[in-house]
C-alpha positions as a Markdown table, in Angstrom:
| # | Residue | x | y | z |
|---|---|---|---|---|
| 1 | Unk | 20.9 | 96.9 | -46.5 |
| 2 | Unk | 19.8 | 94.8 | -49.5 |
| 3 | Unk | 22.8 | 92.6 | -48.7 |
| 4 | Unk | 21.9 | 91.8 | -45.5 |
| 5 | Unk | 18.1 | 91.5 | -46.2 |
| 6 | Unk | 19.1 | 88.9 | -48.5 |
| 7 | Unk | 21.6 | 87.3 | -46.2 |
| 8 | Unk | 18.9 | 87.0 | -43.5 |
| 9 | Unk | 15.9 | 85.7 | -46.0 |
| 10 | Unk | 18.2 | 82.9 | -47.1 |
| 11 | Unk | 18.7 | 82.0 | -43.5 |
| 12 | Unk | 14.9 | 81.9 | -42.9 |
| 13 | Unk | 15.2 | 79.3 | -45.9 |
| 14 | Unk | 18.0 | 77.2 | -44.9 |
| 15 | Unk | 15.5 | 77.6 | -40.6 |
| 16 | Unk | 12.3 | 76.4 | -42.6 |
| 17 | Unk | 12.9 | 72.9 | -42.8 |
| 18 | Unk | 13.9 | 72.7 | -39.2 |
| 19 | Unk | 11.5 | 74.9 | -37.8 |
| 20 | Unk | 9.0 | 72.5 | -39.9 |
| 21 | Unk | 10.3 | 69.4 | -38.3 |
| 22 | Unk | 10.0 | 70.9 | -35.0 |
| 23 | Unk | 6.7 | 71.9 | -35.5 |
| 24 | Unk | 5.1 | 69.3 | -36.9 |
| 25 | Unk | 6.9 | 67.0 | -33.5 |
| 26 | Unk | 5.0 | 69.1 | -31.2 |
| 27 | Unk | 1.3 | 67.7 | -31.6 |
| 28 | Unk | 2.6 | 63.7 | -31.7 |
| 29 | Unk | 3.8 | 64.5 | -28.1 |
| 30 | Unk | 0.5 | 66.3 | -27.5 |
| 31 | Unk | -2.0 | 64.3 | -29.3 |
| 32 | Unk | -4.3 | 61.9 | -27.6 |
| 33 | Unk | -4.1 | 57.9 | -27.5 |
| 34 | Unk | -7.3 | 56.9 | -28.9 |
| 35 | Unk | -8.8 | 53.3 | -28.1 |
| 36 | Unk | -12.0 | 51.8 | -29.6 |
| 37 | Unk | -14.8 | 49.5 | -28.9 |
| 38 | Unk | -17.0 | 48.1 | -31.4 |
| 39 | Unk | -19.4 | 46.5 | -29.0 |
| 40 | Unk | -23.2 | 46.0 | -29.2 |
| 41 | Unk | -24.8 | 49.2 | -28.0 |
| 42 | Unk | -28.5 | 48.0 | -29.1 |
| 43 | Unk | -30.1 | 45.2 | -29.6 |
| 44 | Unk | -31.0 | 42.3 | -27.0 |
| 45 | Unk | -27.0 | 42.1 | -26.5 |
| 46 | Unk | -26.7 | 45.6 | -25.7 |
| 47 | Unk | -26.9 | 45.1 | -21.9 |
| 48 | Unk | -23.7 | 43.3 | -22.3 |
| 49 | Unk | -21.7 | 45.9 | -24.4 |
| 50 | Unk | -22.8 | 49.0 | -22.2 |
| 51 | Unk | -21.8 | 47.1 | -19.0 |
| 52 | Unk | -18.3 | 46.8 | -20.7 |
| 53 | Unk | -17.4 | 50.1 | -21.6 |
| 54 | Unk | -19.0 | 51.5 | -18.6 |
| 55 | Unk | -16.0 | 49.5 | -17.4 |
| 56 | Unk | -13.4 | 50.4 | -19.2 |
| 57 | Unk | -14.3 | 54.2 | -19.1 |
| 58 | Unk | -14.1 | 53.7 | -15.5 |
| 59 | Unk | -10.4 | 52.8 | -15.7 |
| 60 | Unk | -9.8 | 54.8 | -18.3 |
| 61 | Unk | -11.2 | 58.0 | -16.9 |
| 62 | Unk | -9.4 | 57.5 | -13.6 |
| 63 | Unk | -6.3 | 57.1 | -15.6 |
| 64 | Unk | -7.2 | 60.6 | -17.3 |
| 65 | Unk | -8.0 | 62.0 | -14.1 |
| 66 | Unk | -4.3 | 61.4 | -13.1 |
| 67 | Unk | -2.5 | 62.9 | -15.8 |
| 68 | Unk | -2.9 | 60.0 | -18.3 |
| 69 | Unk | 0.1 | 58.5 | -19.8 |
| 70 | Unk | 3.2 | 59.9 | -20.4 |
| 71 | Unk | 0.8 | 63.1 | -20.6 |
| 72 | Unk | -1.3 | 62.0 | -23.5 |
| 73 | Unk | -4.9 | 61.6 | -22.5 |
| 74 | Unk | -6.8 | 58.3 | -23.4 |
| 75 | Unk | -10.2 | 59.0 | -25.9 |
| 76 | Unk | -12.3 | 56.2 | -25.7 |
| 77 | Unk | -14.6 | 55.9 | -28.8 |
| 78 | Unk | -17.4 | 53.4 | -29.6 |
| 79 | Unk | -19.2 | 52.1 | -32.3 |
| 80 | Unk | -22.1 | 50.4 | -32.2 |
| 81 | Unk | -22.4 | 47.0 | -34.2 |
| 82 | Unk | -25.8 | 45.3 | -32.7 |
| 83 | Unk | -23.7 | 42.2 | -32.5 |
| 84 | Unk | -23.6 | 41.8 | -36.0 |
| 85 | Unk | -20.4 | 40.4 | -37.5 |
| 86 | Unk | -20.2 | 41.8 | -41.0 |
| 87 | Unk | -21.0 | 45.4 | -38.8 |
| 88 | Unk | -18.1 | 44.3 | -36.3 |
| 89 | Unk | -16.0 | 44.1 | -39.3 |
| 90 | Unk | -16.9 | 47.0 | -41.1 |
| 91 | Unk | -16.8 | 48.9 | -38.4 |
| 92 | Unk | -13.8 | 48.1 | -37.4 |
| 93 | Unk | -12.0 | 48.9 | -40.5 |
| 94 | Unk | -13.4 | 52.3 | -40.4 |
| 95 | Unk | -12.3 | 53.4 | -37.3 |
| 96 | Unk | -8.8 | 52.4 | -38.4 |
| 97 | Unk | -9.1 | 54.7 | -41.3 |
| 98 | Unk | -11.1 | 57.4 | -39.3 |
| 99 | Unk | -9.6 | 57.3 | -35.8 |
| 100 | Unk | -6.0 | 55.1 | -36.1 |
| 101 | Unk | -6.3 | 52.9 | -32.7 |
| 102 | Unk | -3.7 | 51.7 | -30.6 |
| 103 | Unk | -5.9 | 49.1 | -29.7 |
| 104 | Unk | -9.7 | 48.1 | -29.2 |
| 105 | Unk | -11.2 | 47.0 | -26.2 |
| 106 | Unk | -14.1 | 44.4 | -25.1 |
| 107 | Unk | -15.5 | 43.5 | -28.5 |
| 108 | Unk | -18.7 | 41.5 | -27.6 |
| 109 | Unk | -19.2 | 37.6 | -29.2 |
| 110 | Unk | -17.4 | 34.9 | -30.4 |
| 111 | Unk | -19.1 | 35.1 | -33.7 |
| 112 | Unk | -18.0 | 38.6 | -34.2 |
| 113 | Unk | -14.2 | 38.4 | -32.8 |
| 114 | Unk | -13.9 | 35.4 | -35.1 |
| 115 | Unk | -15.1 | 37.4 | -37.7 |
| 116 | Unk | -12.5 | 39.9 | -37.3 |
| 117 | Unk | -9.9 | 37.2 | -37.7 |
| 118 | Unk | -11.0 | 35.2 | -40.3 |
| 119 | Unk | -10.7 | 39.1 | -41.7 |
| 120 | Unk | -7.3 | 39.5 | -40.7 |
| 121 | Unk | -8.0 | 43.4 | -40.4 |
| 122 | Unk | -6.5 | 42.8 | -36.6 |
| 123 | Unk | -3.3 | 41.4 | -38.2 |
| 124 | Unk | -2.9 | 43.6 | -40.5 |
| 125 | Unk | -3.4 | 47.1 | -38.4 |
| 126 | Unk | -0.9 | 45.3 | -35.9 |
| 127 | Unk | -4.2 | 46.0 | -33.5 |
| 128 | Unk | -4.5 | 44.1 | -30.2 |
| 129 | Unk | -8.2 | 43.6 | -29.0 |
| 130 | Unk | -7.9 | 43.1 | -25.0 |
| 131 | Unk | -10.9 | 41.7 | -23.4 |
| 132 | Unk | -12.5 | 39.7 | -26.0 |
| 133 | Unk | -15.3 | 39.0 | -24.6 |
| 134 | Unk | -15.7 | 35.0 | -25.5 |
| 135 | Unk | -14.0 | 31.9 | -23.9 |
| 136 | Unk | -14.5 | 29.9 | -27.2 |
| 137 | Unk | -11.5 | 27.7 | -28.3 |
| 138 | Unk | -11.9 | 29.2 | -31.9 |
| 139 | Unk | -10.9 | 32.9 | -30.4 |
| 140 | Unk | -8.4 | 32.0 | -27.7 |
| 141 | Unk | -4.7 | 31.9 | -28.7 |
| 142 | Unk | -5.6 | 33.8 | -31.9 |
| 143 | Unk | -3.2 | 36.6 | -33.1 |
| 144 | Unk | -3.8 | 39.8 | -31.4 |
| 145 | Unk | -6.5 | 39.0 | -29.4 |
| 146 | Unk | -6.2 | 39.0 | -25.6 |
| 147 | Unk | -8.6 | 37.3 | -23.4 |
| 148 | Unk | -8.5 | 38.6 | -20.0 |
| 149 | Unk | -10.7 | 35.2 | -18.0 |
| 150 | Unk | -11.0 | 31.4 | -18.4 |
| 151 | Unk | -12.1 | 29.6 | -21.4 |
| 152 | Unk | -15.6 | 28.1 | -21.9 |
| 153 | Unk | -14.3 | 24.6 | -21.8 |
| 154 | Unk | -12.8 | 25.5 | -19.1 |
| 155 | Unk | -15.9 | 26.7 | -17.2 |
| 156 | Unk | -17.8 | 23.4 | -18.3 |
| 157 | Unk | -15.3 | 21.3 | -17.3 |
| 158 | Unk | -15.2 | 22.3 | -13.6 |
| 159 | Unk | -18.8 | 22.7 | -13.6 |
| 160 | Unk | -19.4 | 19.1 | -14.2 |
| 161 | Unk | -16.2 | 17.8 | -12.3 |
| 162 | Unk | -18.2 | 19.7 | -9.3 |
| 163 | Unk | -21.8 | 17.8 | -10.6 |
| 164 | Unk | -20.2 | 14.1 | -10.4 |
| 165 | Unk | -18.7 | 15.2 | -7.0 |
| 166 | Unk | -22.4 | 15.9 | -5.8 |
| 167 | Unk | -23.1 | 13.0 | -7.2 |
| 168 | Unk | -25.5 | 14.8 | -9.6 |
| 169 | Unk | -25.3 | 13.6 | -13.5 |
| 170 | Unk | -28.4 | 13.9 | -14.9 |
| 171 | Unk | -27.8 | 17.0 | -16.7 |
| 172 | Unk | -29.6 | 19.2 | -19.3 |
| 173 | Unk | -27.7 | 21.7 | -21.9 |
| 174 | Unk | -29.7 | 24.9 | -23.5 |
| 175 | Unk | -27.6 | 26.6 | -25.5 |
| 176 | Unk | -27.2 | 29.6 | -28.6 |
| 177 | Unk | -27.1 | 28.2 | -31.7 |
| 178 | Unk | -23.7 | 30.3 | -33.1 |
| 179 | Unk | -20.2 | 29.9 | -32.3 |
| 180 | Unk | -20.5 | 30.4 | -28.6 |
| 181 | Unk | -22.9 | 27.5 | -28.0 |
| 182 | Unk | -21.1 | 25.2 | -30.3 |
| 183 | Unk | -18.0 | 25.6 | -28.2 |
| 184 | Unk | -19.6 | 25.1 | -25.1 |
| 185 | Unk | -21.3 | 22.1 | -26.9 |
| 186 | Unk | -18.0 | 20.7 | -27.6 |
| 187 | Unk | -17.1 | 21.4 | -23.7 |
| 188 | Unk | -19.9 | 19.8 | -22.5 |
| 189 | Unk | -19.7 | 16.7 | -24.2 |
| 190 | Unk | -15.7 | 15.8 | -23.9 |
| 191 | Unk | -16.0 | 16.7 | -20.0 |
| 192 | Unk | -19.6 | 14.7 | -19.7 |
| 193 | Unk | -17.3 | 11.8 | -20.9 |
| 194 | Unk | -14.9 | 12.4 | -18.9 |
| 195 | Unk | -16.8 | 13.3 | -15.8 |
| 196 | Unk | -19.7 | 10.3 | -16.0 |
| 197 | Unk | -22.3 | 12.5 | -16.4 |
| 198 | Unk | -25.0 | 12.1 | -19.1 |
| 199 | Unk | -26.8 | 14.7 | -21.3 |
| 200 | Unk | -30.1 | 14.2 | -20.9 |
| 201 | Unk | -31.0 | 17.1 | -23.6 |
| 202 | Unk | -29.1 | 19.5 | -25.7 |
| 203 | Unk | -31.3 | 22.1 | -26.7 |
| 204 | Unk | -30.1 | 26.0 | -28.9 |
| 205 | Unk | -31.9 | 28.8 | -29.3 |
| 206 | Unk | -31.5 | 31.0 | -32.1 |
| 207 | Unk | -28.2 | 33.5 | -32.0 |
| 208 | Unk | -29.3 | 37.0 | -30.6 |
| 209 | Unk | -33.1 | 36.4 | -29.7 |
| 210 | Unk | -34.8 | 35.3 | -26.5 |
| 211 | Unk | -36.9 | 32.7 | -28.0 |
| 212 | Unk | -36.4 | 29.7 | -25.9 |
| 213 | Unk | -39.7 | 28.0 | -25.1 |
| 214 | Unk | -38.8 | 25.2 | -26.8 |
| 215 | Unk | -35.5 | 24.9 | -24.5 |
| 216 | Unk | -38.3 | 25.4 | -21.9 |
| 217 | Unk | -40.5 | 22.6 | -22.8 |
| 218 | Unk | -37.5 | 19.8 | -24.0 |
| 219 | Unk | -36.1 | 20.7 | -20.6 |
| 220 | Unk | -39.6 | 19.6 | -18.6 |
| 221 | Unk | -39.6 | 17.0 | -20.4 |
| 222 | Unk | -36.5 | 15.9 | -19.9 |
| 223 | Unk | -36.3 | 16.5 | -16.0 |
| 224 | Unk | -32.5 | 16.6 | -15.7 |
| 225 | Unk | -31.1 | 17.1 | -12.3 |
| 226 | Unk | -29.3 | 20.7 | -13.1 |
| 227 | Unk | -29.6 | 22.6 | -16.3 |
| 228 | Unk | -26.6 | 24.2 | -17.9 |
| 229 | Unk | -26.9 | 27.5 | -19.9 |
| 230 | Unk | -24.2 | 28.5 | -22.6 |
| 231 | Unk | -26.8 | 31.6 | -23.5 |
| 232 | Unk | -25.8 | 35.1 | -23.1 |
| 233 | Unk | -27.7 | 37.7 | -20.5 |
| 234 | Unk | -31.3 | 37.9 | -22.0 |
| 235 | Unk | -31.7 | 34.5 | -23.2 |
| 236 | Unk | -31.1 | 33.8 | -20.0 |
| 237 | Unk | -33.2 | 35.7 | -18.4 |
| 238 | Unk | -36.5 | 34.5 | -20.0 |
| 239 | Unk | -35.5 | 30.7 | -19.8 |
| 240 | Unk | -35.3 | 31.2 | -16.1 |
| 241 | Unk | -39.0 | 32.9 | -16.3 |
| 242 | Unk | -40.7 | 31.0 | -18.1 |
| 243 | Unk | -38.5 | 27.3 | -17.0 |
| 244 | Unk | -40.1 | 28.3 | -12.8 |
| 245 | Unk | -43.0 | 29.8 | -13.9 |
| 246 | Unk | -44.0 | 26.3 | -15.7 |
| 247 | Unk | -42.6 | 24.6 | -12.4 |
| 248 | Unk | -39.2 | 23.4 | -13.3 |
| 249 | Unk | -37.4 | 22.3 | -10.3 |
| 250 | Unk | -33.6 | 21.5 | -11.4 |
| 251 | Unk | -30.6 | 23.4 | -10.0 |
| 252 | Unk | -30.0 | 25.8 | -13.0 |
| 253 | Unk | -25.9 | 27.2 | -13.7 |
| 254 | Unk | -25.1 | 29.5 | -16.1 |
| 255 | Unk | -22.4 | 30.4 | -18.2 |
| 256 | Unk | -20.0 | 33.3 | -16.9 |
| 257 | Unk | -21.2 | 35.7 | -19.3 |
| 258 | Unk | -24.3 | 36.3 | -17.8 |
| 259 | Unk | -25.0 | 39.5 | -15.6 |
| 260 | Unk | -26.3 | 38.4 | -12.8 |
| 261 | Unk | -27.4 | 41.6 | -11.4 |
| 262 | Unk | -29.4 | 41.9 | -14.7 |
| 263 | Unk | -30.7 | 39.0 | -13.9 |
| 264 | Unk | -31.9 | 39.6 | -10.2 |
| 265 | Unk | -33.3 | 42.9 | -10.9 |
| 266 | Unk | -35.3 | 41.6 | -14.0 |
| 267 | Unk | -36.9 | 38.2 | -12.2 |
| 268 | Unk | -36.6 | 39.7 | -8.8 |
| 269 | Unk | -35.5 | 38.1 | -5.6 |
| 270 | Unk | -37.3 | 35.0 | -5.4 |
| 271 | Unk | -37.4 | 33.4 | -9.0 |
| 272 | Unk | -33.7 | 34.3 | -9.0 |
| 273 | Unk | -32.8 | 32.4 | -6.3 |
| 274 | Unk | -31.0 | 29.3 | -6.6 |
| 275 | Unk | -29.6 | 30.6 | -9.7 |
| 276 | Unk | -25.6 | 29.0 | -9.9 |
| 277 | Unk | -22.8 | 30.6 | -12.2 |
| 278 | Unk | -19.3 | 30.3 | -13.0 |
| 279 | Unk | -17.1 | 33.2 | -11.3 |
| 280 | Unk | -14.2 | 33.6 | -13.8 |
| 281 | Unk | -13.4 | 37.5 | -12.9 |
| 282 | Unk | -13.4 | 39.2 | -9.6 |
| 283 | Unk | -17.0 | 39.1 | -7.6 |
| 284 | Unk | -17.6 | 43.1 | -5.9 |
| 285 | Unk | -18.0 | 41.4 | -2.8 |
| 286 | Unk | -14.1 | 39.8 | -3.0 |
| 287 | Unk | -12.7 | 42.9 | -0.8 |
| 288 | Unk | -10.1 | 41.4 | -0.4 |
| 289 | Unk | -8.6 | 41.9 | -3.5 |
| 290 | Unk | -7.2 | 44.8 | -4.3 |
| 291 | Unk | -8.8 | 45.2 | -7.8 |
| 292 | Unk | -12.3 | 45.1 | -6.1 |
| 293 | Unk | -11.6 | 47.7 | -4.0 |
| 294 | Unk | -10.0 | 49.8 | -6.3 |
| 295 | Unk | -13.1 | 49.2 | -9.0 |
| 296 | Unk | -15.6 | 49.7 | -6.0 |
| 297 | Unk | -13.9 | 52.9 | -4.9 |
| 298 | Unk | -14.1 | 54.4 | -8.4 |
| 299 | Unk | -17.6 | 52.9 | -9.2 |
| 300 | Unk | -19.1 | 55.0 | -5.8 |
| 301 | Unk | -18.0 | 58.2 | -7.5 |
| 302 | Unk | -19.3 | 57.8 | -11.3 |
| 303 | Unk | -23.0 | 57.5 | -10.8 |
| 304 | Unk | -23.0 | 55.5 | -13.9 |
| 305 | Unk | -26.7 | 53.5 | -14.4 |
| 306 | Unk | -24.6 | 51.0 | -16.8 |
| 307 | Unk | -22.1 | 49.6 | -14.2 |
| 308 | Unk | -23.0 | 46.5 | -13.3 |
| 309 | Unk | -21.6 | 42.7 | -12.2 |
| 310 | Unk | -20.5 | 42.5 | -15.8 |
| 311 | Unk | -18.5 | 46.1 | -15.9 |
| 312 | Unk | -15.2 | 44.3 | -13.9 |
| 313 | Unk | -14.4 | 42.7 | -17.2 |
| 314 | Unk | -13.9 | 45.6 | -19.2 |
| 315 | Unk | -12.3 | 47.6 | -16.1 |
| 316 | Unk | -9.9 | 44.5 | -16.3 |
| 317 | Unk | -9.1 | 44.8 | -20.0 |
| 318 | Unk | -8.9 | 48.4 | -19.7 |
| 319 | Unk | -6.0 | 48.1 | -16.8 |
| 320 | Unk | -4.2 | 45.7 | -19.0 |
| 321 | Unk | -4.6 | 48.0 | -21.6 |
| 322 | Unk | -3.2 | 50.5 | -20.0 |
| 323 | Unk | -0.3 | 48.8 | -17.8 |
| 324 | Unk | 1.0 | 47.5 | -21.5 |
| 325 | Unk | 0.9 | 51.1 | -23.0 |
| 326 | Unk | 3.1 | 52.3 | -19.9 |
| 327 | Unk | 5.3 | 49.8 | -20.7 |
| 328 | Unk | 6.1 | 50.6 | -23.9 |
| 329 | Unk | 8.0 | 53.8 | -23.2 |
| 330 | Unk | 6.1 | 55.6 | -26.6 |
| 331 | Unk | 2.5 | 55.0 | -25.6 |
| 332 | Unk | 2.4 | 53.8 | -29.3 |
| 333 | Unk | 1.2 | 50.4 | -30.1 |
| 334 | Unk | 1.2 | 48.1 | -27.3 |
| 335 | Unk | 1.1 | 44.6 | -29.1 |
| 336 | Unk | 4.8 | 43.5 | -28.0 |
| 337 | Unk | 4.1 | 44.7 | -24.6 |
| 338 | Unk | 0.7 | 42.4 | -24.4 |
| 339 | Unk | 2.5 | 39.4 | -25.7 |
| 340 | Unk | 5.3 | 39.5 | -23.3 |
| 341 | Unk | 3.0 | 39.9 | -20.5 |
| 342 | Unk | 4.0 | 37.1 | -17.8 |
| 343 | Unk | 2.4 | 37.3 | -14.3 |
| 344 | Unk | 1.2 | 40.4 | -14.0 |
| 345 | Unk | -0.8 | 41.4 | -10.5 |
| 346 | Unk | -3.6 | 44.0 | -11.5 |
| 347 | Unk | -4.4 | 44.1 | -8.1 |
| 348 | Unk | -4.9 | 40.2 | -6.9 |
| 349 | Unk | -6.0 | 39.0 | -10.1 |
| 350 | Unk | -3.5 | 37.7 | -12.2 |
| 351 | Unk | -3.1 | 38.0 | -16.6 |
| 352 | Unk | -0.6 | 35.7 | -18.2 |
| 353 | Unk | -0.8 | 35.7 | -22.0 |
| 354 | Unk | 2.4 | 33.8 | -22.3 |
| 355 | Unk | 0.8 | 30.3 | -22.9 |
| 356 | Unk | 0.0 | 29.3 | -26.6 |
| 357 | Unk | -3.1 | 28.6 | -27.0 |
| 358 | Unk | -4.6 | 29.7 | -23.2 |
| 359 | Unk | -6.5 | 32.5 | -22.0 |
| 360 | Unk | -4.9 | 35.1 | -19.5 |
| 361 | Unk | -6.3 | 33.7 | -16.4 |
| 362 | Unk | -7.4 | 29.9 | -15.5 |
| 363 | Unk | -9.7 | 31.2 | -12.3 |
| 364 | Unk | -13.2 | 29.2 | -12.2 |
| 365 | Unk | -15.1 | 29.0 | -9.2 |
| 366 | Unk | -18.7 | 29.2 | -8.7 |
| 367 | Unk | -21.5 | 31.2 | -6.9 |
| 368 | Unk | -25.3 | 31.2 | -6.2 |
| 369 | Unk | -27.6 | 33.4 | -5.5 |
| 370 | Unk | -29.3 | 33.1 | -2.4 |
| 371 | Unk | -32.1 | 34.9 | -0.4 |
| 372 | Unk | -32.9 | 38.1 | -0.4 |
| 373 | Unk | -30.5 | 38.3 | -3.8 |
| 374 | Unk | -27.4 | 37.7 | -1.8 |
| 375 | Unk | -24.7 | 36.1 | -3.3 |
| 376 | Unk | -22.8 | 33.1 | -1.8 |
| 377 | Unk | -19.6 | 32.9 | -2.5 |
């Protein structure tokens, strides 16, 4: 009896590092595939961050909803920086420690997305951030970062090749006084050159604030034909306000990052009207493409206050997110996946991160909204 006791207790020893091995596989396969967004979740940009991961959790709890990939659940976890740059940072670099990524999602502001790569904590973590959310020049093209829509310059530059078609170049500029504006500075003034029209006045605002009377005033003064915005949702906003309440008559355009529905249901129907933007994602009322129906479909059933016109952007990012993670048969980091991307239909809008340099789409069009808070297409 002692004999075989001993017999079977040194098999249990010679079993142990197996049965480890074993073990120790069985909660990789079952463990979750965790995603994070350092966004602004307060502060006057807060509008903007919200309306992207209500987007993105959209997508990403549809994707749950249908068995996730490869059976592994996606956990989408936040944290908020107030679209502070050393905070995007910081933050960032914790929830590497704290949460280990596969990627991060919709990160708000060309200040703060530069800030990560100046950092090189993107780099280093091999950690792809899909839908930056900036167009600027200095974020485009940059290692690991994934912009799902046109470029600023991009949007300027068809803006004013439209203006000089019209015949209208007389044109004013307001625009924040950080990164963001100072790209679409640069934009403005190579295609002005190019396009014959001239700046009447170039006017920034401080970086996350709404003080703009003094865009206002410089604009009145000025009496430019149409007004240009490079200014994010709030600043917006209150130039609009205060630039009709004060009687100012030019067409005014804004830059694609702007909600618009924030912006109708805060001025209401009448002082929004006549507001033009850029269109560089999917409008709801495109039904024609699948995307939008899809998105609009999903949207109906979540009864989520912060979906709004800006919320397509993260859905985007989150379903090129996802369609990279599928292809990458692990579910593990999808870097290699993103990179190679060539073509790819999410549904009538196409993402091709294969030119150096270029953003995943080159779609600019424009819109306007018209009575009643209808927009024309």
């Amino acid at each position: 009896m002692s004999s075989f006791r001993l017999c079977f207790g040194v098999w249990l020893l010679a079993l142990a590092p197996i049965a480890a091995t074993a073990f120790a596989a069985l909660p990789a396969q079952a463990k979750e595939i965790v995603v994070g967004q350092v966004a602004p979740f307060s502060g006057s940009q807060a509008v903007t961050g919200k309306a992207i991961h209500a987007g993105a959790k959209l997508y990403i709890d549809h994707v749950n909803g249908q068995g996730g990939i490869n059976g592994q659940q996606i956990r989408l976890v936040t944290r908020d920086d107030a679209q502070k740059p050393q905070e995007t940072v910081r933050l960032v670099k914790s929830l590497v420690q704290e949460e280990a990524p596969v990627a991060l999602l919709g990160t708000v502001g060309t200040d703060n997305v530069k800030a990560l790569i100046d950092d090189g904590v993107l780099v280093r973590s091999s950690l792809p951030l899909v839908g930056a959310v900036s167009g600027a020049s200095a974020v485009i093209g940059a290692p690991a970062v994934f912009v799902v829509k046109a470029s600023y310059h991009d949007e300027v530059s068809r803006l004013f090749e439209k203006l000089s078609n019209l015949t209208i170049t007389r044109v004013g500029l307001v625009y924040q006084d950080d990164a963001l504006g100072q790209d679409v500075l640069a934009g403005a003034d190579k295609a002005a050159a190019n396009r014959g029209i001239q700046l009447l006045a170039k006017v920034g605002y401080p970086r996350n604030t709404t003080e703009v009377s003094t865009a206002v005033i410089e604009m009145l003064k000025a009496e430019p034909q149409a007004i240009f915005l490079g200014a994010t949702t709030a600043a917006a906003i209150e130039f609009v306000r205060q630039y009709r309440a004060r009687g100012g008559l030019a067409t005014i355009y804004g830059l694609s990052i702007i909600d618009t529905q924030q912006l109708l249901t805060q001025l209401g129907p009448e002082t929004a009207r006549g507001f033009a933007f850029s269109v560089v994602l999917p409008l709801e009322s495109q039904h024609t493409l699948a995307v939008n129906r899809e998105y609009l479909k999903l949207k109906a059933g979540a009864q989520n206050p912060d979906l709004s016109a800006r919320s397509i952007e993260g859905f985007i990012a989150a379903k090129a997110l996802v369609t990279a993670l599928r292809q990458n048969s692990s579910a593990g980091n999808p870097l290699r996946a993103l990179q190679s991307m060539r073509s790819q239909d999410l549904g009538g809008y196409m993402l091709d991160f294969g030119t150096p340099g270029r953003p995943g789409s080159a779609l600019v069009d424009f819109a306007m909204i018209g009575s009643g808070g209808r927009i024309i297409h």
